[in-house]
Structure formats: structure tokens, C-alpha cells
Tab-separated table of C-alpha atoms in Angstrom:
chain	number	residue	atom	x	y	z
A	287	UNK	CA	90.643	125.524	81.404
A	288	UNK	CA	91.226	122.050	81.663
A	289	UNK	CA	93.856	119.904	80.324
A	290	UNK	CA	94.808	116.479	79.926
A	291	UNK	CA	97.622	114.185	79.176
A	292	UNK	CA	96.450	110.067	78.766
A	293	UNK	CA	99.699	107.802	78.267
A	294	UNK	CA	98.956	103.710	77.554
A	295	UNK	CA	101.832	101.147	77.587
A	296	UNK	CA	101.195	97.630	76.597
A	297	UNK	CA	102.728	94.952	79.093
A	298	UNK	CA	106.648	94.928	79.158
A	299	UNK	CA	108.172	91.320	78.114
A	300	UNK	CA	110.111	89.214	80.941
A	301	UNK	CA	111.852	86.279	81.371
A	302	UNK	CA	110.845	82.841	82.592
A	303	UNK	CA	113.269	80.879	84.723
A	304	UNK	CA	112.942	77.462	86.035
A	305	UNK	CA	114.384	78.701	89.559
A	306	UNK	CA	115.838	75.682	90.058
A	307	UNK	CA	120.142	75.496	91.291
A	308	UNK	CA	122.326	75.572	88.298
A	309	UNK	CA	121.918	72.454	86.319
A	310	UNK	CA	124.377	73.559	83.550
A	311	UNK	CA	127.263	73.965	85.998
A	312	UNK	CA	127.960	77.794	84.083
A	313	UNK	CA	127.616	79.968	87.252
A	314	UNK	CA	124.014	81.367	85.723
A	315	UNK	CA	120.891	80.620	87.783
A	316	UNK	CA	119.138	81.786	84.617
A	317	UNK	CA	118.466	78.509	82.948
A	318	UNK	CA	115.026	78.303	81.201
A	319	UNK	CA	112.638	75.465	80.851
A	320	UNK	CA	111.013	73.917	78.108
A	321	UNK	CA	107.527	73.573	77.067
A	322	UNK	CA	106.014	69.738	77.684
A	323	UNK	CA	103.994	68.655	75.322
A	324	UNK	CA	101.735	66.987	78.414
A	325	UNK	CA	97.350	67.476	79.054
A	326	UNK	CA	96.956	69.783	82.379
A	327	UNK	CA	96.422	66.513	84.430
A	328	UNK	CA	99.150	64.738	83.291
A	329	UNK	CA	101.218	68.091	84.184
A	330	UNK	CA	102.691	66.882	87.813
A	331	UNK	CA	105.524	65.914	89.539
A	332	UNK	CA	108.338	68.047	91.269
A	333	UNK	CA	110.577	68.904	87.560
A	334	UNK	CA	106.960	69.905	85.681
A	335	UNK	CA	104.628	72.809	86.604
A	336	UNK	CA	100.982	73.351	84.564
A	337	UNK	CA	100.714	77.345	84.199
A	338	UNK	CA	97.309	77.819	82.551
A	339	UNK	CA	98.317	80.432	80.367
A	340	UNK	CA	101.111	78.569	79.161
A	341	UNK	CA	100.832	75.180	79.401
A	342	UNK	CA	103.001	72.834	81.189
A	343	UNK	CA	106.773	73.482	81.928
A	344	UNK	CA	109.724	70.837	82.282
A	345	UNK	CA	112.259	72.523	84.462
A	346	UNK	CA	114.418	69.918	84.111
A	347	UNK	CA	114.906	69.199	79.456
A	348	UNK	CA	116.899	66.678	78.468
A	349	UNK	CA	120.141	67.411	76.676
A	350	UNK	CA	118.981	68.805	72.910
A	351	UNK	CA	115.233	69.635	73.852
A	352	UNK	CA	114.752	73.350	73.406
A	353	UNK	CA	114.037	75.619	75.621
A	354	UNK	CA	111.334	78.381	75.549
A	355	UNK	CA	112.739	82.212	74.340
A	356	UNK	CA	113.752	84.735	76.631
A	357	UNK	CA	111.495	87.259	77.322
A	358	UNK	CA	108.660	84.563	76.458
A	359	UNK	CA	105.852	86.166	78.980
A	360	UNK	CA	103.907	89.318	79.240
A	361	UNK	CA	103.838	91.410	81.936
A	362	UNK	CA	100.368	93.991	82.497
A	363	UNK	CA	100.011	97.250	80.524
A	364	UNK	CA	99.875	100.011	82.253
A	365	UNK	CA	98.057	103.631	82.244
A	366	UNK	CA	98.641	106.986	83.303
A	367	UNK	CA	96.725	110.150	83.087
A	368	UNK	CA	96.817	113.295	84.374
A	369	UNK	CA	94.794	116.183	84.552
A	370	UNK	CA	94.943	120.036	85.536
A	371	UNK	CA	91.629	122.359	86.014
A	372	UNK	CA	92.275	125.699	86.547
A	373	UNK	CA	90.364	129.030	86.277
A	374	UNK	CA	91.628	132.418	86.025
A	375	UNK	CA	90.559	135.864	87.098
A	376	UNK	CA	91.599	139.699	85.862
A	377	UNK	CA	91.697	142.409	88.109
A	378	UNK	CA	92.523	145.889	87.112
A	379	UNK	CA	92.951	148.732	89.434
A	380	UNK	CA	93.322	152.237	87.705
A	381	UNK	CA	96.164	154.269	89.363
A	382	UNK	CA	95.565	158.181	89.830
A	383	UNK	CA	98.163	160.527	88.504
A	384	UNK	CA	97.404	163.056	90.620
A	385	UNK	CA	100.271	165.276	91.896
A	386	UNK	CA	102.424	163.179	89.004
A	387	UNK	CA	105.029	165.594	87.210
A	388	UNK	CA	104.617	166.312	83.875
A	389	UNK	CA	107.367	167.800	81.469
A	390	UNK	CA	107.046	170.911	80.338
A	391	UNK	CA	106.661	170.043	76.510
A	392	UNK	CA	105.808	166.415	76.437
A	393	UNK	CA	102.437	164.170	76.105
A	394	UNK	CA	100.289	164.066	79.147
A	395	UNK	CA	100.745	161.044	80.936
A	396	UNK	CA	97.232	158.720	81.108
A	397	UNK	CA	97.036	157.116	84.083
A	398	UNK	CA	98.309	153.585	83.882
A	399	UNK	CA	96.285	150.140	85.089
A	400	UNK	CA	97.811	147.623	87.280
A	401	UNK	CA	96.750	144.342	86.234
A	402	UNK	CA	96.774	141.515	88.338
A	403	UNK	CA	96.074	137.711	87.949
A	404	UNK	CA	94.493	135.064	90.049
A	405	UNK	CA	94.275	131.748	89.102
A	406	UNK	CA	93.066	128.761	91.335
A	407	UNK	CA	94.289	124.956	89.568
A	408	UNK	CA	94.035	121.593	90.997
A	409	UNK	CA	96.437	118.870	89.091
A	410	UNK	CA	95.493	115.257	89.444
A	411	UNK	CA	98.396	112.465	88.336
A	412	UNK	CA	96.545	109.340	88.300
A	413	UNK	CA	92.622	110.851	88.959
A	414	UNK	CA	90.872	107.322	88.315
A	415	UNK	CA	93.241	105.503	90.718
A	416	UNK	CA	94.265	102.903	88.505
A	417	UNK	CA	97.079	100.906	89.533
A	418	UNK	CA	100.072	99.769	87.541
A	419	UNK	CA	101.661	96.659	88.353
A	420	UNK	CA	105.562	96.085	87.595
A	421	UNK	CA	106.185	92.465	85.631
A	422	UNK	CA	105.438	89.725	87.441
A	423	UNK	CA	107.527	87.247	89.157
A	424	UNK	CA	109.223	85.132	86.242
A	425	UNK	CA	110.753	81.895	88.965
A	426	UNK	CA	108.734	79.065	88.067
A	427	UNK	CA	109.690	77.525	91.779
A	428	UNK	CA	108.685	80.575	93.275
A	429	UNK	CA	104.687	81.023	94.667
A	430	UNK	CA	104.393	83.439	93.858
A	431	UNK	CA	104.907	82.650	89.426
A	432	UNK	CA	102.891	84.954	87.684
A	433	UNK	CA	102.025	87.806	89.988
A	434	UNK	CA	103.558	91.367	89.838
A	435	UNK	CA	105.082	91.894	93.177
A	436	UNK	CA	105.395	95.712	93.190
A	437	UNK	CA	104.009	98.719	91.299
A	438	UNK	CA	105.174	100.033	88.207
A	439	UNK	CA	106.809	103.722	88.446
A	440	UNK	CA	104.993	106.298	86.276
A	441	UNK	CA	106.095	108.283	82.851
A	442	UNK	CA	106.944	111.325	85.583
A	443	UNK	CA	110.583	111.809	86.545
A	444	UNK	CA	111.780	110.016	89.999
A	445	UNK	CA	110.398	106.689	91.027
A	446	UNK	CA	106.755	107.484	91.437
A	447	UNK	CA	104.484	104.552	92.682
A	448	UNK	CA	101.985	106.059	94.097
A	449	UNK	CA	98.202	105.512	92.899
A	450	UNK	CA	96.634	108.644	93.013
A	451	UNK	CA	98.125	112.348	93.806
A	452	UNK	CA	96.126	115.408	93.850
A	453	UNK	CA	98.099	119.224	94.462
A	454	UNK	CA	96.385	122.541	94.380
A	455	UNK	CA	97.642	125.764	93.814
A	456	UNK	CA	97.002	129.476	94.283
A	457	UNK	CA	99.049	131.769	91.547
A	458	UNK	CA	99.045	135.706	91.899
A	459	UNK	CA	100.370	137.319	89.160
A	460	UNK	CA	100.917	140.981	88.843
């Protein structure tokens, strides 16, 4: 028997931060930037930052230019599968009755099979070893802009990062 469970996620939203110290003077190192209307080589300086899939940021906007959404990029989807194989055998063994006692003016009693069950499975979370990245790093100041920094957990209970997990199991049932 073989069964299988695929689960697909598109790529969580996060939030884009100019990283810079609080400009606004509220307490929140949270501020965002805006989007400069600039060409890629024009794009440089230490308050602007090209990002190719974006375009070029001003971490610094002037008082009344608007800043870009929250939750304006988009992280990788992610995948998970899993997958259980198992295969099952019958025994039967045939008990004797032999020196059984029967009542006097009841049924005869048959002899009655055991039956017993063996079943060998292998589950597989993750088989094709496909990783799944968390968000990525939303600090535009930060090197590392862009790139998911840890691995996503997986739809299974617990915080489960691992990339590929294979269990087998023996099952006697009787």
C-alpha cells in the first residue's frame, strides 16, 4: 500500500525595513523606506540601495514622500510531502481442540484460527529532500537583504527543520 500526502504553500509576505537608527524619534526601529524613482546606476550613495527585484530604495524620504507597504516582499514557497509504503502479511494457525470439553447438550465446538498480522512500512517526511527556507532577511542595511537565514518548520507538529527523515517499522498484530 502506499500513501501520500503533498502540501504547497506559496511564499509568506514580510516586511522591509530601512535598518537604519530611529529617524522618527517614536521608539520603533521599524521605519520603512520609500521607492526612488532613480535608473540602477544612478542608485548609490550611503541613504539609497538598488535591489534588483525592487528597484532602488531611499532609506532616508523626505517629510510627505510615501513609504512602501508593509509586508511589501515575498518570501519562498515552500513544499512538503510525505510518504508511507507498507505491505502486509496474514498468517493463520488452526488451533486443535483436542482434549477441549464439550457440554453435554450444546454445539460442537470447531476449532478456532488464530490470526496474526505482519506488516513491514517505511514513512518518508520530506523523500525528495527539498528544502524550505523561512522569509528572508527584510533590513535593507543588513548583508545579508534578501536571503532566508534559516529553514522553514514543516506542516508536522513541533518545530521540524529537518530536510529529509525516513522511520521504519515492524507491526505484529494478533
Amino acid at each position: 500500500m502506499v500513501n501520500t500526502l503533498f502540501i504547497y504553500n506559496s511564499g509568506p509576505v514580510y516586511n522591509i525595513t530601512t535598518g537604519l537608527p530611529d529617524p522618527s524619534g517614536d521608539g520603533a526601529a521599524v521605519q520603512r523606506p520609500a521607492l526612488a524613482n532613480l535608473p540602477p546606476a544612478a542608485c548609490v550613495g550611503a541613504t539609497v540601495r538598488y535591489v534588483p527585484q525592487f528597484g532602488c530604495f531611499d532609506l532616508l524620504p523626505g517629510a510627505g514622500t510615501p513609504s512602501i507597504p508593509k509586508n511589501f516582499g515575498r518570501g519562498p514557497s515552500s513544499s512538503n510531502m510525505t510518504l508511507r509504503v507498507s505491505r502486509t502479511w496474514d498468517f493463520i494457525k488452526k488451533e486443535s481442540v483436542a482434549g477441549a470439553a464439550r457440554p453435554a447438550n450444546g454445539p460442537s465446538s470447531a476449532p478456532t484460527p488464530m490470526r496474526y498480522h505482519l506488516t513491514f512500512s517505511v514513512y518518508a517526511i520530506n523523500p525528495l529532500n527539498h528544502p524550505n527556507f523561512a522569509p528572508p532577511n527584510g533590513n535593507l542595511t543588513s548583508p545579508f537583504f534578501g536571503k532566508p537565514l534559516s529553514l522553514q518548520g514543516t506542516f508536522i507538529p513541533g518545530n521540524a527543520t529537518y530536510n529529509r527523515k525516513v522511520t521504519m517499522q515492524v507491526q505484529l498484530t494478533f
